[in-house]
Amino acid sequence: MTKSKWMARTIVAAVLPLAMANAFAQEKGKHPTSGAEQQYQAGSSPLANVDMYQDINPKAPPMSKAEFDAAREIYFQRCAGCHGVLRKGATGKPLTPDKTIPNGSEYLKVFIKYGSPAGMPNWGTSGELTDDQVDLMARYVQQTPPQPPEFSLKDMEASWKLVVPVNKRPTKQMNKLNLGNLFSVTLRDAGQIALIDGASKKIVSILKTGYAVHISRMSASGRYLYVIGRDARLNLIDLWMAEPETVAELKVGLEARSVETSKFKGYEDKYAVAGTYWPPQFVIMDGDTLKPRKIVSTRGMTVDNEYHPEPRVASIVASHFRPEFVITAKETGKIMLVDYSDLQNLKMTTLDGAKFLHDGGMDSTGRYFLVAANASNKIAVVDTKEDKMAAVVDVGKIPHPGRGANFIHPKFGPVWATSDLGDEEISVIGTDPVKHKAQAWKVVATLKGQGGGSLFIKTHPKSKNLWVDTPLNPDAAISQSVAVFDISNLDKGFVTLPIAEWAGIGEGAKRIVQPEYNKAGDEVWFSVWSAKDKESAIVVVDDKTRKLKAVIKDKRLITPTGKFNVNNTQHDVY
């Protein structure tokens, strides 16, 4: 190698990461992506194995079909969560040929290998991708993005399985389970859920579901459990049967994360709705059979008045004040209030929230829906009684509330709180516009937790504790423990509990995730989440004493993550 070539390569390696950070910097006003958010967003997608058309762009560097397929799999496993299925951009910038081809392969290789301060992971230097794979991805992102197939009502009907017809199901509960204190526990990498009795702490049943179940939701009556996997497989489980089992199944798309059921008086158990990441749409179904009835696309204009081709459905809640579903579209920042009283003549009210909408929950009255626009560092507040926006509140970096936590603040009255993925802050927002009007829809207090990487915050109406997890923090001591605040003395700060140590299991990540209360509100359950080939557990803590109460161990508890108490999920208690 000549001295001039060596110097040129040295300059490229040193300067390009910064140059690429500027060239591919995230949208104006958006935060650089944190390590915790990279880990959260960059999970694998079921679309990695879906047949897609390979379009050969004559301006792009050549790729064989085998190379294209290998690169596509890597993209959907590691990149689609940030850059989108169609590479149009989501929390990350667009990676379409008009952006990538002008920069060339060498330029892109350095960016992929070294990452950037704006949030691009250093895929090469971290060891996640080899140099050959980095070269492969640099060429792949210059090709025309392959588009996955759509998923129509006909496709859904072909996937629909009515395992047990309604007239063949029991007319009363046929088991002796205390359904109100039953937990639906996600066994993420096993493609299953475990039903665990809250009193005995024993597994009642293991049921096969879709892969990477995101949430479990209860029907208004508390009889039916709806479970949706990231692969868009939806299971309807009848808890009244002698042994709870799936009575209907439907594939609602190719990738999904959200489901909810009708809760307005007179419509209990009548309808269910599921939202998909791909295709970008939602479907309304019969609540007791999952028979699909109506599909609505979410493609359209963003709150910034730009067209977006794949606004993923992020979260869904059911209104208690109207026959409506409240559905959020992640990339557009739009919030849709969908009136399900007449599916033939469907009516929707669309509100402008903020990008990029994700998770959220109701305030203590069930009237206001607070949802995180995590890439905008905001919480959007919807008045579900008046069908209008109540406020958009600035909070900390990358809020990720789960459904949030409602409690009575000693000074500011009723509040709702969210923790953050991007920093250690916990934002406490006033939620009472009647008796505490001056504090309503404002951050009345900011608490300091253990650190960034929090996914869930939790309390209970009967509790004096506020629990905050940090499973995505890079420090093992933080990710393996949990912070707890005394609600009556929040300024005192938090106490740390060594949940992973209490679990008494072997080696592994042992990340502590998602506090969930039992029906009585006197126990808090934590998942101790390790890899599929490592031992995991569930730790139960006495809420009053903050002492270890029980450890649930079972070889069938593979990657436990989310836990959903039937009573609390049914009645929106959080």
Coordinates of C-alpha atoms in Angstrom, one line a residue:
M1 CA 0.0 0.0 0.0
T2 CA 1.4 3.4 -0.9
K3 CA 1.8 6.1 1.7
S4 CA -0.8 8.3 0.1
K5 CA -3.4 5.5 0.0
W6 CA -2.6 4.6 3.7
M7 CA -3.1 8.3 4.7
A8 CA -6.4 8.5 2.7
R9 CA -7.8 5.4 4.5
T10 CA -6.7 6.7 7.8
I11 CA -8.4 10.1 7.2
V12 CA -11.5 8.3 6.1
A13 CA -11.6 6.1 9.1
A14 CA -11.1 9.0 11.5
V15 CA -13.3 11.6 9.9
L16 CA -16.2 9.8 8.3
P17 CA -18.0 8.7 11.5
L18 CA -18.4 12.4 12.4
A19 CA -19.2 13.3 8.8
M20 CA -21.8 10.6 8.6
A21 CA -23.2 11.7 11.9
N22 CA -23.8 15.1 10.3
A23 CA -25.0 13.7 7.0
F24 CA -27.4 11.2 8.6
A25 CA -28.2 13.3 11.7
Q26 CA -31.7 12.7 12.9
E27 CA -34.5 15.1 12.0
K28 CA -34.4 18.6 13.3
G29 CA -35.5 18.8 16.9
K30 CA -35.1 15.1 17.5
H31 CA -32.8 13.7 20.2
P32 CA -29.7 11.5 19.5
T33 CA -30.7 7.9 20.1
S34 CA -29.5 6.5 23.4
G35 CA -27.9 3.1 23.9
A36 CA -31.0 1.9 25.7
E37 CA -33.2 3.0 22.9
Q38 CA -31.0 1.4 20.3
Q39 CA -31.3 -1.9 22.2
Y40 CA -35.1 -1.4 22.5
Q41 CA -35.8 -0.4 18.9
A42 CA -33.3 -2.8 17.2
G43 CA -35.1 -6.0 18.0
S44 CA -35.6 -8.6 15.3
S45 CA -38.7 -8.5 13.1
P46 CA -40.9 -11.3 11.8
L47 CA -40.5 -9.8 8.4
A48 CA -37.0 -11.1 8.1
N49 CA -38.4 -14.4 6.7
V50 CA -41.2 -13.0 4.5
D51 CA -40.9 -13.3 0.7
M52 CA -40.3 -10.0 -0.9
Y53 CA -39.6 -8.9 -4.5
Q54 CA -35.9 -8.1 -5.2
D55 CA -35.7 -5.0 -7.4
I56 CA -32.2 -4.5 -9.1
N57 CA -31.4 -0.8 -9.1
P58 CA -29.0 -0.2 -12.0
K59 CA -27.3 2.6 -10.1
A60 CA -26.7 0.5 -7.0
P61 CA -23.7 -1.8 -6.6
P62 CA -24.4 -5.4 -7.7
M63 CA -25.7 -8.0 -5.4
S64 CA -26.5 -11.7 -5.9
K65 CA -29.9 -12.9 -4.8
A66 CA -28.2 -14.9 -2.0
E67 CA -26.5 -11.7 -0.8
F68 CA -29.7 -9.7 -1.1
D69 CA -31.6 -12.2 0.9
A70 CA -28.9 -12.4 3.6
A71 CA -28.7 -8.6 3.9
R72 CA -32.5 -8.3 4.0
E73 CA -32.6 -10.7 7.0
I74 CA -30.0 -8.6 8.8
Y75 CA -31.9 -5.5 8.0
F76 CA -35.2 -6.7 9.5
Q77 CA -33.4 -8.3 12.5
R78 CA -31.4 -5.2 13.4
C79 CA -32.4 -2.1 11.5
A80 CA -36.1 -1.9 10.6
G81 CA -37.1 -0.9 14.1
C82 CA -35.4 2.4 13.7
H83 CA -35.4 3.0 10.0
G84 CA -38.7 1.4 9.0
V85 CA -39.8 -1.5 6.9
L86 CA -39.6 0.6 3.7
R87 CA -36.5 2.4 4.9
K88 CA -38.4 5.7 4.8
G89 CA -37.3 6.5 8.3
A90 CA -38.9 6.2 11.7
T91 CA -36.9 7.1 14.8
G92 CA -33.9 6.8 12.5
K93 CA -33.3 8.6 9.3
P94 CA -34.4 7.4 5.8
L95 CA -32.1 4.9 4.1
T96 CA -33.6 5.1 0.6
P97 CA -31.4 5.0 -2.6
D98 CA -31.8 8.7 -3.2
K99 CA -30.0 9.2 0.1
T100 CA -27.5 6.4 0.1
I101 CA -26.3 6.0 -3.5
P102 CA -24.8 9.5 -3.7
N103 CA -22.6 8.7 -0.7
G104 CA -21.3 5.4 -2.1
S105 CA -20.3 2.1 -0.5
E106 CA -17.1 3.2 1.2
Y107 CA -18.8 6.1 2.9
L108 CA -21.7 3.8 4.1
K109 CA -19.3 1.1 5.3
V110 CA -17.6 3.5 7.7
F111 CA -20.9 4.7 9.0
I112 CA -22.2 1.2 9.6
K113 CA -19.0 0.0 11.1
Y114 CA -18.3 2.9 13.4
G115 CA -21.7 4.3 14.1
S116 CA -22.4 8.0 15.0
P117 CA -23.0 10.3 18.0
A118 CA -26.5 10.9 16.6
G119 CA -27.5 7.4 17.6
M120 CA -26.3 4.9 14.9
P121 CA -24.9 1.8 16.6
N122 CA -21.3 0.9 15.8
W123 CA -22.3 -2.4 14.3
G124 CA -18.8 -3.3 13.1
T125 CA -16.5 -2.3 16.0
S126 CA -19.0 -3.7 18.5
G127 CA -18.6 -7.2 16.9
E128 CA -22.3 -7.4 15.9
L129 CA -21.4 -7.5 12.2
T130 CA -18.3 -8.8 10.4
D131 CA -16.5 -6.6 7.8
D132 CA -18.1 -8.8 5.1
Q133 CA -21.5 -8.2 6.6
V134 CA -20.8 -4.4 6.9
D135 CA -19.9 -4.4 3.2
L136 CA -23.1 -6.4 2.4
M137 CA -25.3 -3.9 4.3
A138 CA -23.6 -0.9 2.6
R139 CA -24.6 -2.3 -0.7
Y140 CA -28.0 -3.4 0.4
V141 CA -29.2 0.0 1.5
Q142 CA -28.4 1.3 -2.0
Q143 CA -30.9 -1.1 -3.5
T144 CA -34.6 -0.3 -3.9
P145 CA -36.3 -1.3 -0.6
P146 CA -38.3 -4.5 -1.0
Q147 CA -41.8 -4.2 0.1
P148 CA -43.5 -6.9 2.1
P149 CA -46.9 -8.1 0.8
E150 CA -50.1 -6.4 2.0
F151 CA -52.5 -8.3 4.2
S152 CA -56.2 -8.1 3.2
L153 CA -59.5 -9.1 4.8
K154 CA -59.4 -12.2 2.6
D155 CA -55.9 -13.0 3.9
M156 CA -57.2 -12.7 7.5
E157 CA -60.2 -14.8 6.8
A158 CA -58.0 -17.5 5.4
S159 CA -56.0 -17.5 8.6
W160 CA -59.0 -17.4 11.0
K161 CA -59.5 -20.5 13.1
L162 CA -62.7 -20.8 15.2
V163 CA -61.5 -23.6 17.5
V164 CA -64.5 -23.8 19.8
P165 CA -67.7 -22.1 18.5
V166 CA -69.6 -19.9 21.0
N167 CA -72.4 -22.3 21.4
K168 CA -70.0 -25.1 22.4
R169 CA -68.5 -23.0 25.2
P170 CA -69.5 -23.1 28.9
T171 CA -72.3 -20.8 30.1
K172 CA -70.5 -20.3 33.5
Q173 CA -67.0 -20.7 34.9
M174 CA -66.1 -24.4 34.9
N175 CA -62.9 -24.2 37.0
K176 CA -62.1 -23.1 40.5
L177 CA -59.6 -20.4 39.6
N178 CA -59.7 -17.0 41.2
L179 CA -59.7 -15.3 37.8
G180 CA -59.3 -11.8 39.2
N181 CA -56.0 -12.8 40.7
L182 CA -54.8 -14.8 37.7
F183 CA -51.7 -13.5 35.8
S184 CA -51.0 -13.8 32.1
V185 CA -47.2 -14.0 31.8
T186 CA -45.4 -13.5 28.5
L187 CA -42.8 -16.2 27.8
R188 CA -41.3 -14.1 25.0
D189 CA -38.9 -16.4 23.2
A190 CA -40.9 -19.5 23.7
G191 CA -43.9 -18.2 21.8
Q192 CA -46.1 -19.0 24.8
I193 CA -47.9 -17.5 27.8
A194 CA -48.1 -18.9 31.3
L195 CA -51.2 -18.5 33.4
I196 CA -50.1 -18.3 37.0
D197 CA -52.4 -18.4 40.1
G198 CA -51.7 -15.3 42.2
A199 CA -52.4 -17.0 45.5
S200 CA -50.5 -20.3 45.1
K201 CA -47.9 -18.9 42.7
K202 CA -48.2 -22.1 40.6
I203 CA -48.4 -22.3 36.9
V204 CA -52.0 -23.2 35.9
S205 CA -51.4 -23.7 32.2
I206 CA -48.9 -23.0 29.4
L207 CA -50.5 -21.9 26.2
K208 CA -49.0 -21.7 22.7
T209 CA -49.3 -18.2 21.2
G210 CA -47.5 -16.0 18.7
Y211 CA -43.8 -15.2 19.0
A212 CA -42.7 -12.4 21.3
V213 CA -46.1 -11.6 22.9
H214 CA -46.3 -7.9 23.5
I215 CA -49.4 -7.6 25.5
S216 CA -52.3 -9.4 27.0
R217 CA -55.7 -7.7 27.3
M218 CA -58.9 -8.7 29.0
S219 CA -62.5 -8.4 27.8
A220 CA -64.7 -6.1 29.8
S221 CA -66.4 -9.1 31.4
G222 CA -63.1 -10.6 32.5
R223 CA -63.9 -13.9 30.7
Y224 CA -61.8 -13.6 27.6
L225 CA -58.0 -13.1 27.4
Y226 CA -56.6 -11.6 24.2
V227 CA -52.9 -12.3 23.5
I228 CA -51.0 -10.9 20.5
G229 CA -47.5 -11.8 19.3
R230 CA -45.1 -9.7 17.3
D231 CA -45.7 -12.1 14.4
A232 CA -49.3 -10.8 14.4
R233 CA -50.9 -14.0 15.7
L234 CA -53.8 -13.2 17.9
N235 CA -55.2 -15.8 20.4
L236 CA -58.5 -15.6 22.1
I237 CA -58.4 -17.6 25.4
D238 CA -61.6 -18.5 27.3
L239 CA -60.8 -18.5 31.0
W240 CA -64.2 -20.1 31.9
M241 CA -63.3 -23.5 30.4
A242 CA -62.4 -26.3 32.7
E243 CA -58.9 -25.7 31.5
P244 CA -58.4 -22.3 29.9
E245 CA -57.6 -22.7 26.3
T246 CA -57.6 -20.9 22.9
V247 CA -61.0 -20.8 21.4
A248 CA -60.2 -18.7 18.3
E249 CA -57.1 -17.6 16.5
L250 CA -56.4 -15.0 13.8
K251 CA -53.3 -13.7 12.0
V252 CA -53.9 -9.9 11.6
G253 CA -50.9 -9.1 9.5
L254 CA -47.2 -9.7 9.3
E255 CA -46.0 -7.8 12.4
A256 CA -48.1 -6.4 15.3
R257 CA -48.0 -5.4 18.9
S258 CA -51.4 -4.1 20.1
V259 CA -54.9 -5.4 20.9
E260 CA -57.9 -4.0 22.9
T261 CA -61.5 -4.8 23.4
S262 CA -64.7 -2.8 23.6
K263 CA -65.6 -1.5 27.1
F264 CA -68.4 1.0 26.6
K265 CA -71.6 0.1 28.3
G266 CA -73.7 -2.1 26.1
Y267 CA -70.7 -3.2 24.0
E268 CA -68.9 -5.3 26.5
D269 CA -67.1 -8.2 24.8
K270 CA -68.7 -7.3 21.5
Y271 CA -65.6 -6.1 19.5
A272 CA -61.9 -6.4 19.6
V273 CA -59.4 -4.4 17.6
A274 CA -55.8 -5.2 16.7
G275 CA -53.2 -2.8 15.2
T276 CA -50.3 -3.8 13.1
Y277 CA -46.8 -2.6 12.3
W278 CA -47.1 -4.2 8.9
P279 CA -49.2 -3.5 7.0
P280 CA -49.8 -0.2 8.7
Q281 CA -53.5 -0.7 9.5
F282 CA -55.9 -1.9 12.2
V283 CA -58.7 -4.4 12.1
I284 CA -61.9 -4.6 14.1
M285 CA -63.2 -8.1 14.9
D286 CA -66.0 -9.8 16.7
G287 CA -65.0 -10.0 20.3
D288 CA -66.0 -13.6 21.0
T289 CA -64.8 -15.2 17.7
L290 CA -62.1 -12.9 16.2
K291 CA -64.0 -13.0 12.9
P292 CA -62.5 -9.9 11.1
R293 CA -65.0 -7.3 10.1
K294 CA -63.3 -4.0 9.1
I295 CA -59.8 -3.0 8.1
V296 CA -58.6 0.6 8.2
S297 CA -55.3 1.8 6.8
T298 CA -53.2 4.3 8.8
R299 CA -51.2 5.6 5.9
G300 CA -51.3 9.4 5.5
M301 CA -50.0 12.7 6.6
T302 CA -47.9 13.3 9.7
V303 CA -48.5 16.1 12.2
D304 CA -45.8 18.0 10.2
N305 CA -48.0 17.6 7.1
E306 CA -45.7 15.2 5.3
Y307 CA -46.9 11.9 3.9
H308 CA -45.7 8.7 5.6
P309 CA -46.2 5.3 4.0
E310 CA -46.0 3.1 7.1
P311 CA -47.4 4.6 10.3
R312 CA -47.2 1.7 12.7
V313 CA -50.1 1.2 15.2
A314 CA -48.5 1.6 18.6
S315 CA -51.0 1.6 21.4
I316 CA -54.8 1.1 21.7
V317 CA -57.1 1.8 24.6
A318 CA -60.9 1.5 24.9
S319 CA -63.0 4.6 25.9
H320 CA -65.3 4.3 28.9
F321 CA -67.3 7.4 27.8
R322 CA -68.1 6.5 24.2
P323 CA -68.2 3.4 21.9
E324 CA -64.7 4.2 20.7
F325 CA -61.2 2.8 20.4
V326 CA -58.4 5.3 20.9
I327 CA -55.7 4.2 18.4
T328 CA -52.3 5.8 17.9
A329 CA -50.2 5.9 14.8
K330 CA -46.5 6.0 15.7
E331 CA -44.8 7.7 12.8
T332 CA -47.6 10.3 11.9
G333 CA -48.2 11.3 15.5
K334 CA -52.0 11.0 14.8
I335 CA -54.5 9.8 17.4
M336 CA -57.6 8.2 15.9
L337 CA -60.9 8.0 17.9
V338 CA -62.7 5.2 16.2
D339 CA -66.5 4.9 16.7
Y340 CA -67.4 1.2 16.5
S341 CA -71.1 1.7 17.0
D342 CA -71.7 1.3 13.2
L343 CA -69.0 -0.6 11.4
Q344 CA -70.7 -0.2 8.0
N345 CA -70.5 3.6 8.3
L346 CA -67.4 3.9 10.4
K347 CA -66.7 7.3 11.9
M348 CA -63.3 8.5 13.1
T349 CA -62.1 11.7 14.8
T350 CA -58.4 12.3 14.1
L351 CA -56.3 14.4 16.5
D352 CA -52.8 15.8 16.2
G353 CA -50.5 14.5 18.9
A354 CA -46.8 14.4 18.4
K355 CA -44.2 12.0 16.8
F356 CA -43.5 9.2 17.5
L357 CA -46.4 7.9 19.6
H358 CA -45.8 4.7 21.6
D359 CA -47.2 3.5 24.9
G360 CA -49.6 5.1 27.4
G361 CA -52.6 4.6 29.7
M362 CA -55.6 6.3 31.3
D363 CA -55.6 8.7 34.2
S364 CA -57.2 7.6 37.5
T365 CA -60.7 8.7 36.3
G366 CA -60.5 6.7 33.0
R367 CA -61.3 9.9 31.1
Y368 CA -57.9 11.1 29.9
F369 CA -55.5 9.0 27.8
L370 CA -51.8 9.9 28.3
V371 CA -49.5 8.6 25.6
A372 CA -45.8 9.0 25.1
A373 CA -44.4 10.5 21.9
N374 CA -41.0 9.1 22.8
A375 CA -38.9 10.6 20.0
S376 CA -40.4 14.0 20.7
N377 CA -39.9 13.8 24.4
K378 CA -43.6 14.6 25.0
I379 CA -46.8 13.2 26.5
A380 CA -50.0 13.7 24.5
V381 CA -53.2 13.9 26.5
V382 CA -56.5 13.0 25.0
D383 CA -59.9 13.8 26.6
T384 CA -61.9 10.7 25.7
K385 CA -65.2 12.3 26.9
E386 CA -65.0 15.4 24.8
D387 CA -63.0 13.7 21.9
K388 CA -60.3 16.4 21.8
M389 CA -56.7 17.0 22.8
A390 CA -56.3 18.3 26.3
A391 CA -52.6 19.0 26.1
V392 CA -49.1 18.1 24.9
V393 CA -46.6 18.1 27.7
D394 CA -42.8 18.3 27.5
V395 CA -41.1 15.6 29.6
G396 CA -37.7 13.9 29.9
K397 CA -35.7 12.0 27.3
I398 CA -37.6 9.1 25.5
P399 CA -40.5 8.6 27.9
H400 CA -41.6 5.0 28.1
P401 CA -44.4 4.7 30.6
G402 CA -45.9 1.3 29.8
R403 CA -49.4 2.4 31.0
G404 CA -48.0 4.8 33.5
A405 CA -48.7 5.2 37.2
N406 CA -51.6 7.0 38.8
F407 CA -51.3 8.2 42.5
I408 CA -52.2 11.1 44.8
H409 CA -49.3 13.5 45.2
P410 CA -49.1 15.0 48.7
K411 CA -49.0 18.5 47.3
F412 CA -50.5 18.4 43.8
G413 CA -53.3 15.9 44.0
P414 CA -54.0 13.3 41.3
V415 CA -51.0 12.7 39.1
W416 CA -49.8 10.3 36.4
A417 CA -46.1 9.5 36.0
T418 CA -43.8 8.2 33.3
S419 CA -40.2 7.0 33.5
D420 CA -37.7 7.4 30.6
L421 CA -35.6 5.2 28.4
G422 CA -33.1 8.0 27.7
D423 CA -32.3 9.4 31.1
E424 CA -32.9 8.9 34.9
E425 CA -35.9 11.3 35.1
I426 CA -39.4 10.4 36.2
S427 CA -41.9 13.0 35.1
V428 CA -45.0 13.5 37.4
I429 CA -47.9 15.2 35.6
G430 CA -51.0 16.7 37.2
T431 CA -54.2 15.1 36.0
D432 CA -57.0 17.0 37.8
P433 CA -58.3 20.0 35.8
V434 CA -61.1 20.6 38.3
K435 CA -59.7 20.8 41.8
H436 CA -56.1 21.3 40.8
K437 CA -56.5 23.4 37.6
A438 CA -53.2 25.2 38.0
Q439 CA -51.3 21.9 37.9
A440 CA -53.3 20.1 35.3
W441 CA -51.3 18.8 32.3
K442 CA -48.0 20.2 33.6
V443 CA -45.0 18.5 35.0
V444 CA -45.4 19.2 38.7
A445 CA -42.3 17.2 39.9
T446 CA -39.3 15.5 38.4
L447 CA -37.8 12.6 40.3
K448 CA -34.4 11.1 39.8
G449 CA -34.3 7.3 39.3
Q450 CA -31.4 4.9 39.1
G451 CA -30.6 5.7 35.5
G452 CA -31.8 5.5 31.9
G453 CA -33.2 2.3 30.3
S454 CA -36.5 2.2 32.1
L455 CA -39.5 0.5 30.5
F456 CA -42.1 0.4 33.2
I457 CA -43.4 2.4 36.2
K458 CA -46.1 1.1 38.5
T459 CA -48.2 1.7 41.6
H460 CA -51.6 0.7 42.9
P461 CA -54.5 2.7 44.5
K462 CA -53.9 0.8 47.7
S463 CA -50.2 1.2 47.7
K464 CA -47.8 3.9 49.0
N465 CA -45.0 2.8 46.8
L466 CA -43.9 3.8 43.3
W467 CA -41.8 1.2 41.5
V468 CA -39.4 1.9 38.5
D469 CA -37.5 -0.7 36.5
T470 CA -34.3 -0.1 34.4
P471 CA -33.9 -3.4 32.4
L472 CA -32.1 -1.7 29.5
N473 CA -29.5 0.2 31.6
P474 CA -26.0 -1.0 30.5
D475 CA -24.9 -1.2 34.2
A476 CA -25.7 -4.8 35.4
A477 CA -26.1 -3.5 39.0
I478 CA -28.9 -1.2 37.8
S479 CA -30.6 -3.5 35.3
Q480 CA -30.7 -6.3 37.9
S481 CA -32.4 -4.1 40.6
V482 CA -35.4 -1.9 41.0
A483 CA -36.0 1.5 42.5
V484 CA -38.9 2.2 44.9
F485 CA -40.2 5.6 46.1
D486 CA -42.4 6.4 49.1
I487 CA -45.3 8.4 47.5
S488 CA -45.8 10.3 50.8
N489 CA -42.2 11.4 50.8
L490 CA -41.0 11.5 47.2
D491 CA -38.2 14.1 47.9
K492 CA -36.5 11.5 50.0
G493 CA -35.4 9.6 46.9
F494 CA -35.6 6.0 46.1
V495 CA -34.5 2.8 47.8
T496 CA -32.9 0.0 45.6
L497 CA -34.0 -3.6 46.0
P498 CA -31.7 -6.4 44.7
I499 CA -34.4 -8.4 42.9
A500 CA -32.0 -10.5 40.7
E501 CA -30.0 -11.5 43.8
W502 CA -33.2 -12.4 45.6
A503 CA -34.2 -14.7 42.7
G504 CA -31.3 -17.0 43.5
I505 CA -30.8 -18.2 39.9
G506 CA -27.6 -18.9 37.9
E507 CA -25.7 -16.8 35.4
G508 CA -27.4 -14.7 32.8
A509 CA -28.5 -11.1 32.1
K510 CA -31.2 -11.3 34.9
R511 CA -32.8 -8.0 33.8
I512 CA -35.6 -6.9 36.1
V513 CA -38.6 -5.8 34.1
Q514 CA -42.3 -4.8 34.5
P515 CA -43.6 -4.5 38.1
E516 CA -47.2 -5.7 38.2
Y517 CA -49.5 -5.8 41.2
N518 CA -51.8 -8.6 42.3
K519 CA -55.6 -7.9 42.7
A520 CA -55.3 -6.9 46.4
G521 CA -52.5 -4.4 45.7
D522 CA -50.3 -5.9 48.4
E523 CA -47.8 -7.8 46.2
V524 CA -45.6 -6.7 43.4
W525 CA -44.4 -9.2 40.8
F526 CA -41.1 -8.7 38.9
S527 CA -39.8 -10.7 35.9
V528 CA -36.1 -11.7 36.2
W529 CA -35.4 -11.9 32.4
S530 CA -32.4 -13.8 31.1
A531 CA -31.7 -15.4 27.7
K532 CA -33.6 -18.3 26.3
D533 CA -30.9 -20.8 27.3
K534 CA -30.5 -19.3 30.8
E535 CA -32.6 -19.7 33.9
S536 CA -35.2 -17.0 34.5
A537 CA -37.7 -16.4 37.4
I538 CA -40.5 -14.3 38.8
V539 CA -39.9 -12.5 42.2
V540 CA -42.8 -11.5 44.4
V541 CA -42.3 -8.7 46.8
D542 CA -44.5 -7.7 49.8
D543 CA -45.6 -4.2 48.9
K544 CA -45.9 -3.0 52.5
T545 CA -42.7 -4.3 53.9
R546 CA -40.7 -4.3 50.6
K547 CA -39.4 -7.7 51.6
L548 CA -39.0 -10.8 49.5
K549 CA -42.2 -12.9 49.6
A550 CA -41.8 -15.6 47.0
V551 CA -39.7 -16.7 44.0
I552 CA -41.4 -18.6 41.2
K553 CA -39.0 -20.9 39.4
D554 CA -40.0 -23.4 36.7
K555 CA -38.0 -24.7 33.7
R556 CA -41.0 -23.6 31.6
L557 CA -40.5 -20.0 32.6
I558 CA -38.5 -19.1 29.4
T559 CA -37.7 -15.4 29.0
P560 CA -40.6 -14.1 31.1
T561 CA -41.3 -10.4 30.5
G562 CA -44.7 -8.8 30.7
K563 CA -47.2 -9.9 33.4
F564 CA -50.8 -8.9 33.3
N565 CA -53.1 -9.4 36.3
V566 CA -56.6 -10.1 35.1
N567 CA -58.4 -7.8 37.4
N568 CA -56.0 -4.8 37.0
T569 CA -55.9 -5.2 33.2
Q570 CA -59.7 -5.6 33.0
H571 CA -60.4 -2.4 35.0
D572 CA -57.4 -0.3 33.9
V573 CA -55.9 -0.2 37.3
Y574 CA -52.3 1.2 37.2

